[in-house]
XYZ file of C-alpha atoms in Angstrom:
398
model
C 0.000 0.000 0.000
C 2.796 2.348 0.960
C 4.523 1.953 -2.398
C 1.301 2.603 -4.274
C 0.742 5.697 -2.148
C 4.306 6.867 -2.810
C 3.982 6.396 -6.546
C 0.607 8.217 -6.607
C 1.991 11.133 -4.606
C 5.101 11.130 -6.786
C 3.074 11.319 -10.014
C 0.809 14.033 -8.630
C 3.799 16.077 -7.483
C 5.585 15.720 -10.828
C 2.586 17.219 -12.623
C 2.449 20.118 -10.122
C 6.219 20.625 -10.477
C 5.737 20.944 -14.229
C 2.996 23.510 -13.674
C 5.313 25.535 -11.421
C 8.031 25.406 -14.078
C 5.549 26.686 -16.679
C 4.617 29.573 -14.401
C 8.271 30.464 -13.840
C 8.915 30.670 -17.563
C 6.069 33.158 -18.111
C 5.360 36.649 -16.744
C 5.187 36.509 -12.928
C 2.901 38.505 -10.637
C 2.884 38.692 -6.845
C -0.240 36.508 -6.913
C 1.542 33.774 -8.883
C 4.291 33.725 -6.252
C 1.698 33.183 -3.513
C 0.264 30.248 -5.506
C 3.736 28.774 -5.989
C 4.636 29.105 -2.316
C 1.309 27.627 -1.247
C 1.754 24.636 -3.552
C 5.330 24.047 -2.416
C 4.229 24.142 1.234
C 1.361 21.722 0.623
C 3.675 19.317 -1.173
C 6.444 19.675 1.411
C 3.979 18.565 4.069
C 2.492 15.769 1.959
C 5.847 14.358 0.850
C 7.404 14.500 4.313
C 4.444 12.404 5.542
C 5.282 9.518 3.226
C 9.017 9.949 3.803
C 10.260 9.370 0.246
C 13.867 10.631 0.179
C 13.972 11.098 -3.583
C 10.805 13.217 -3.629
C 12.009 15.259 -0.654
C 15.203 16.057 -2.565
C 13.230 16.897 -5.688
C 11.003 19.422 -3.936
C 13.992 20.961 -2.125
C 15.692 21.499 -5.478
C 12.562 23.080 -6.877
C 12.159 25.350 -3.852
C 15.754 26.483 -4.272
C 15.156 27.253 -7.951
C 11.964 29.174 -7.062
C 13.743 31.211 -4.393
C 16.409 32.176 -6.904
C 13.759 33.510 -9.276
C 11.800 35.072 -6.411
C 14.853 37.065 -5.293
C 15.175 38.460 -8.834
C 11.491 39.296 -8.852
C 11.677 41.123 -5.502
C 14.773 43.028 -6.577
C 12.946 44.218 -9.688
C 9.595 45.057 -8.088
C 9.872 45.809 -4.378
C 10.877 49.506 -4.634
C 7.758 50.149 -6.760
C 5.567 48.519 -4.114
C 6.941 50.891 -1.505
C 6.265 53.932 -3.702
C 2.824 53.036 -5.050
C -0.080 50.965 -3.788
C -1.633 50.271 -7.162
C 0.433 47.305 -8.321
C 1.575 46.174 -4.913
C 0.494 43.117 -2.921
C -0.826 43.554 0.612
C 2.298 44.345 2.666
C 2.962 44.400 6.431
C 1.734 48.011 6.499
C -1.698 46.960 5.110
C -2.556 44.033 7.392
C -4.359 45.896 10.172
C -6.160 48.293 7.819
C -7.414 45.475 5.595
C -8.103 42.742 8.161
C -8.717 44.273 11.591
C -10.233 47.725 10.975
C -13.303 46.500 9.018
C -14.395 44.341 11.993
C -13.861 47.188 14.454
C -15.999 49.408 12.215
C -18.749 46.787 12.495
C -18.356 46.978 16.302
C -17.139 43.372 16.413
C -14.748 42.367 19.175
C -11.353 41.451 17.673
C -8.526 39.337 19.040
C -5.482 40.291 16.972
C -2.876 37.546 17.390
C 0.663 37.774 16.023
C 2.828 34.650 16.216
C 6.379 35.850 15.699
C 8.165 33.904 12.940
C 5.263 31.664 11.846
C 5.820 30.322 8.338
C 3.023 29.377 5.963
C 3.849 25.647 6.108
C 3.833 25.826 9.925
C 0.387 27.413 9.846
C -0.842 24.684 7.479
C 0.145 21.987 9.975
C -1.853 23.581 12.838
C -4.850 24.755 10.810
C -6.688 21.393 11.085
C -6.578 21.651 14.906
C -8.153 25.108 14.763
C -10.808 24.344 12.156
C -12.647 22.165 14.696
C -13.491 25.379 16.563
C -13.615 28.073 13.884
C -14.491 28.766 10.293
C -11.065 29.525 8.878
C -10.520 32.024 6.101
C -6.914 32.265 4.975
C -5.340 34.964 2.826
C -1.715 36.011 2.342
C 0.487 39.072 2.496
C 4.135 39.997 1.920
C 6.447 41.031 4.745
C 8.375 44.231 4.187
C 12.194 44.119 4.082
C 14.186 43.350 6.144
C 12.021 40.428 7.290
C 13.051 40.984 10.904
C 11.161 41.940 14.045
C 12.270 45.600 14.410
C 11.196 46.346 10.834
C 8.376 44.030 9.818
C 6.592 43.855 13.163
C 6.684 47.592 13.775
C 5.333 48.061 10.232
C 2.527 45.607 11.029
C 1.456 47.448 14.193
C 1.925 51.000 12.952
C 0.776 50.634 9.337
C 3.912 52.603 8.400
C 7.178 51.806 6.658
C 10.248 52.018 8.927
C 11.284 55.354 7.371
C 7.822 56.776 8.208
C 8.009 55.425 11.767
C 11.455 56.997 12.184
C 10.146 60.408 11.147
C 6.772 60.258 12.940
C 8.134 58.831 16.202
C 11.612 60.317 16.307
C 11.942 59.713 20.025
C 11.097 55.998 19.724
C 13.135 54.896 16.750
C 16.884 54.679 16.880
C 19.016 52.349 14.814
C 22.068 51.878 16.946
C 23.256 48.382 17.655
C 20.365 47.574 19.928
C 18.872 44.183 20.535
C 15.893 43.234 18.332
C 13.370 43.322 21.156
C 14.228 46.755 22.485
C 12.976 48.195 19.190
C 9.572 46.602 19.791
C 8.479 48.229 23.020
C 5.905 50.503 21.425
C 3.600 48.147 19.534
C 0.558 48.932 21.640
C 0.940 52.656 21.022
C 1.596 52.147 17.288
C -1.544 50.032 16.942
C -3.660 52.503 18.929
C -2.472 55.382 16.733
C -3.080 53.430 13.541
C -6.635 52.618 14.586
C -7.501 56.145 15.658
C -5.956 57.474 12.406
C -8.448 55.178 10.643
C -11.175 57.181 12.374
C -12.133 54.584 14.984
C -12.492 55.673 18.580
C -12.101 52.732 20.945
C -11.902 55.150 23.906
C -8.540 53.711 24.878
C -10.123 50.372 25.767
C -7.636 48.024 24.174
C -5.467 45.388 25.792
C -2.034 44.275 24.646
C -0.003 41.282 25.855
C 3.423 40.135 24.778
C 3.867 36.502 25.758
C 7.513 35.547 26.238
C 7.161 32.430 28.389
C 4.767 29.686 29.485
C 3.817 31.348 32.801
C 2.763 34.536 31.042
C 0.854 32.465 28.494
C -1.108 30.695 31.245
C -1.875 34.035 32.930
C -3.336 35.442 29.729
C -5.336 32.269 29.048
C -6.916 32.596 32.504
C -7.899 36.227 31.843
C -9.612 35.703 28.482
C -13.133 35.334 29.894
C -12.794 38.657 31.720
C -12.096 40.448 28.428
C -15.507 40.053 26.837
C -16.086 43.802 26.691
C -12.673 44.863 25.384
C -13.130 45.817 21.706
C -9.567 44.950 20.703
C -7.195 42.516 22.391
C -3.718 42.106 20.862
C -1.504 39.152 21.690
C 2.072 38.657 20.514
C 3.541 35.157 20.958
C 7.313 34.965 20.786
C 7.755 31.237 21.214
C 8.501 30.247 17.603
C 11.025 33.019 17.192
C 12.785 31.836 20.359
C 12.689 28.278 19.035
C 14.207 29.377 15.732
C 16.999 31.346 17.418
C 17.481 28.784 20.170
C 17.941 25.952 17.708
C 21.228 27.376 16.406
C 22.725 27.319 19.932
C 21.249 24.063 21.197
C 22.485 20.587 20.273
C 19.335 19.176 21.827
C 17.015 21.217 19.578
C 19.094 20.374 16.511
C 18.753 16.708 17.435
C 14.965 17.030 17.857
C 14.496 19.179 14.733
C 17.303 18.302 12.297
C 15.319 19.394 9.221
C 12.249 21.271 7.980
C 9.878 18.364 8.428
C 10.945 17.723 12.032
C 10.733 21.432 12.784
C 7.145 21.477 11.481
C 6.153 18.620 13.776
C 7.802 20.443 16.687
C 5.643 23.509 15.885
C 2.545 21.292 15.720
C 3.357 19.701 19.057
C 4.032 23.083 20.699
C 0.777 24.545 19.382
C -1.369 21.589 20.410
C -0.245 21.931 24.040
C 0.149 25.716 24.121
C -1.639 28.398 26.111
C -2.354 30.023 22.722
C -4.562 27.062 21.747
C -6.279 27.412 25.154
C -6.941 31.084 24.417
C -8.379 30.248 20.985
C -10.726 27.585 22.388
C -12.068 30.137 24.885
C -12.498 32.834 22.238
C -14.403 30.296 20.095
C -17.157 30.439 22.722
C -17.362 34.240 22.569
C -18.917 36.527 20.003
C -15.535 37.650 18.690
C -13.390 37.439 15.583
C -9.759 36.359 15.617
C -7.314 37.833 13.108
C -4.179 35.716 13.339
C -0.960 36.412 11.472
C 2.808 36.695 11.769
C 5.459 39.339 11.168
C 7.940 37.280 9.110
C 8.971 33.690 8.452
C 12.407 32.047 8.553
C 14.638 30.126 6.175
C 17.239 27.450 6.796
C 20.613 28.973 5.976
C 22.748 26.535 4.020
C 25.290 28.780 2.258
C 27.629 31.396 3.662
C 28.520 34.568 1.753
C 31.195 37.093 2.704
C 30.300 40.558 3.947
C 32.701 43.475 4.399
C 31.764 46.194 6.875
C 32.884 48.145 9.904
C 32.546 47.276 13.586
C 29.311 49.216 14.056
C 27.424 46.887 11.705
C 24.294 45.157 13.022
C 24.752 41.523 14.010
C 21.920 39.728 12.163
C 22.938 36.978 9.777
C 20.398 37.616 6.986
C 20.471 41.426 6.859
C 22.833 44.130 7.996
C 22.819 47.875 8.176
C 25.974 49.875 8.690
C 28.440 52.061 6.814
C 29.889 51.132 3.425
C 28.805 47.509 3.582
C 29.891 45.367 0.648
C 28.737 41.937 -0.450
C 28.453 39.687 -3.488
C 25.521 41.032 -5.514
C 24.392 37.590 -6.630
C 23.976 36.434 -3.016
C 22.525 39.610 -1.514
C 20.703 42.827 -2.319
C 22.721 45.969 -1.633
C 20.520 48.957 -0.759
C 22.355 52.253 -1.300
C 19.138 54.278 -1.300
C 17.292 53.335 1.929
C 14.419 55.780 1.298
C 13.510 53.941 -1.921
C 12.943 50.828 0.192
C 11.012 52.609 2.942
C 13.990 52.349 5.311
C 15.418 55.034 7.592
C 18.470 56.825 6.268
C 21.035 56.794 9.054
C 23.568 59.194 7.568
C 26.369 59.419 5.066
C 27.593 56.121 3.647
C 24.898 54.184 5.519
C 23.474 51.255 3.613
C 21.697 47.939 4.055
C 22.394 44.496 2.675
C 19.769 41.790 2.567
C 20.617 38.137 1.896
C 18.800 36.305 -0.887
C 17.683 32.654 -1.102
C 19.315 30.697 1.769
C 22.580 32.646 2.176
C 23.820 33.983 5.499
C 26.497 36.608 6.076
C 29.921 35.755 7.437
C 32.906 38.099 7.903
C 36.190 37.186 6.197
C 37.904 36.830 9.602
C 37.235 33.402 11.165
C 35.154 32.604 8.072
C 35.303 28.812 8.488
C 34.362 28.859 12.180
C 31.298 30.999 11.620
C 30.298 29.164 8.469
C 30.245 25.904 10.436
C 28.512 27.446 13.424
C 25.546 28.833 11.471
C 25.152 26.339 8.650
C 21.689 24.755 8.755
C 20.363 27.219 11.333
C 17.013 28.936 10.778
C 17.401 32.674 10.164
C 15.291 35.599 9.035
C 15.742 39.128 7.711
C 16.329 38.179 4.088
C 14.521 37.595 0.799
C 12.878 34.202 0.388
C 9.361 32.842 -0.083
C 9.533 31.353 3.422
C 10.335 34.713 5.035
C 8.140 36.997 2.906
C 4.924 35.231 1.828
C 2.830 34.903 4.964
C -0.614 33.825 6.157
C -3.286 36.203 7.498
C -6.128 34.147 8.885
C -9.591 35.212 9.964
C -11.278 32.874 12.453
C -14.997 33.151 13.124
C -16.548 30.862 15.757
C -18.515 27.956 14.275
């Protein structure tokens, strides 16, 4: 039976793979890229279930080929998306306006849930658990660049590009060498301002929780029933992001999740037993809508590329900002004109570099040590389907 199943899945995948190749050879739109990413995720999940090594390799090769083309596409189109809304896909800056605001206008209670670093394939593995409790409506959006918390998540909450945040909230935005999380202290204020700028007066009655550990998660789950009259409750769950970053420093996690498929089942297992699932089950009994999304995905870095820069350069492995950064243009996008990408200009000679496909940045000194240390770790900040094409899900109680 297993062999029959494998050969059926194999044949079905081969025909889809051909369809993807046909798409790639024609004119591409942002919608086509969503279709391609969705198909690849569905097949990744399906093929890892039957465990056929040959098929797994085949889809990995195709994903790599797609990411190569996708990076070219982004390089050619992204600056236009920043400048004009007409041809652009929904971006981080549009998520709240398009998905949350309409429900608030209808006086519906909204739980706005952001799971940091949730990829589309990860969402697909937990969706069946949720659809027992909710009618699930899934759409997609593109993260802004860099696909990293200080940029994409602030854009999500504020509805503004980083350059606009930097000029509107001068006192809150600095781009020194600070830790990622210190740049995300103001999400509640950003969201409140975005909603009142949309002409909605919630009279300050909104709640915001950032859940960094299990104890906090349990506390919030216990409070859900007492929030029936709060028009907007925002929850940010950091667990997946911590898992992604923790995996590169933990032999244990690398053992448990050596590859994409194992990492997906780890996400499934976490979700099934999480306080977040508890919260969702409680909300399912209320007259409320859940808008659930993420700020960026992550990609498994398999290839190192050399970066040249000074000591003040930011430390991320998939994007950097600093002075006079240099990199190989086939492995990374060099941004000499930050404003054109909606990024803050931090002075003379300041630029950004953003890794493409599955590259990660390594300095020429101690190159081999760092290359070994970070190979196969999950990273974000760069340009790939996994990091940029993301789910936005609306859940209405059954």
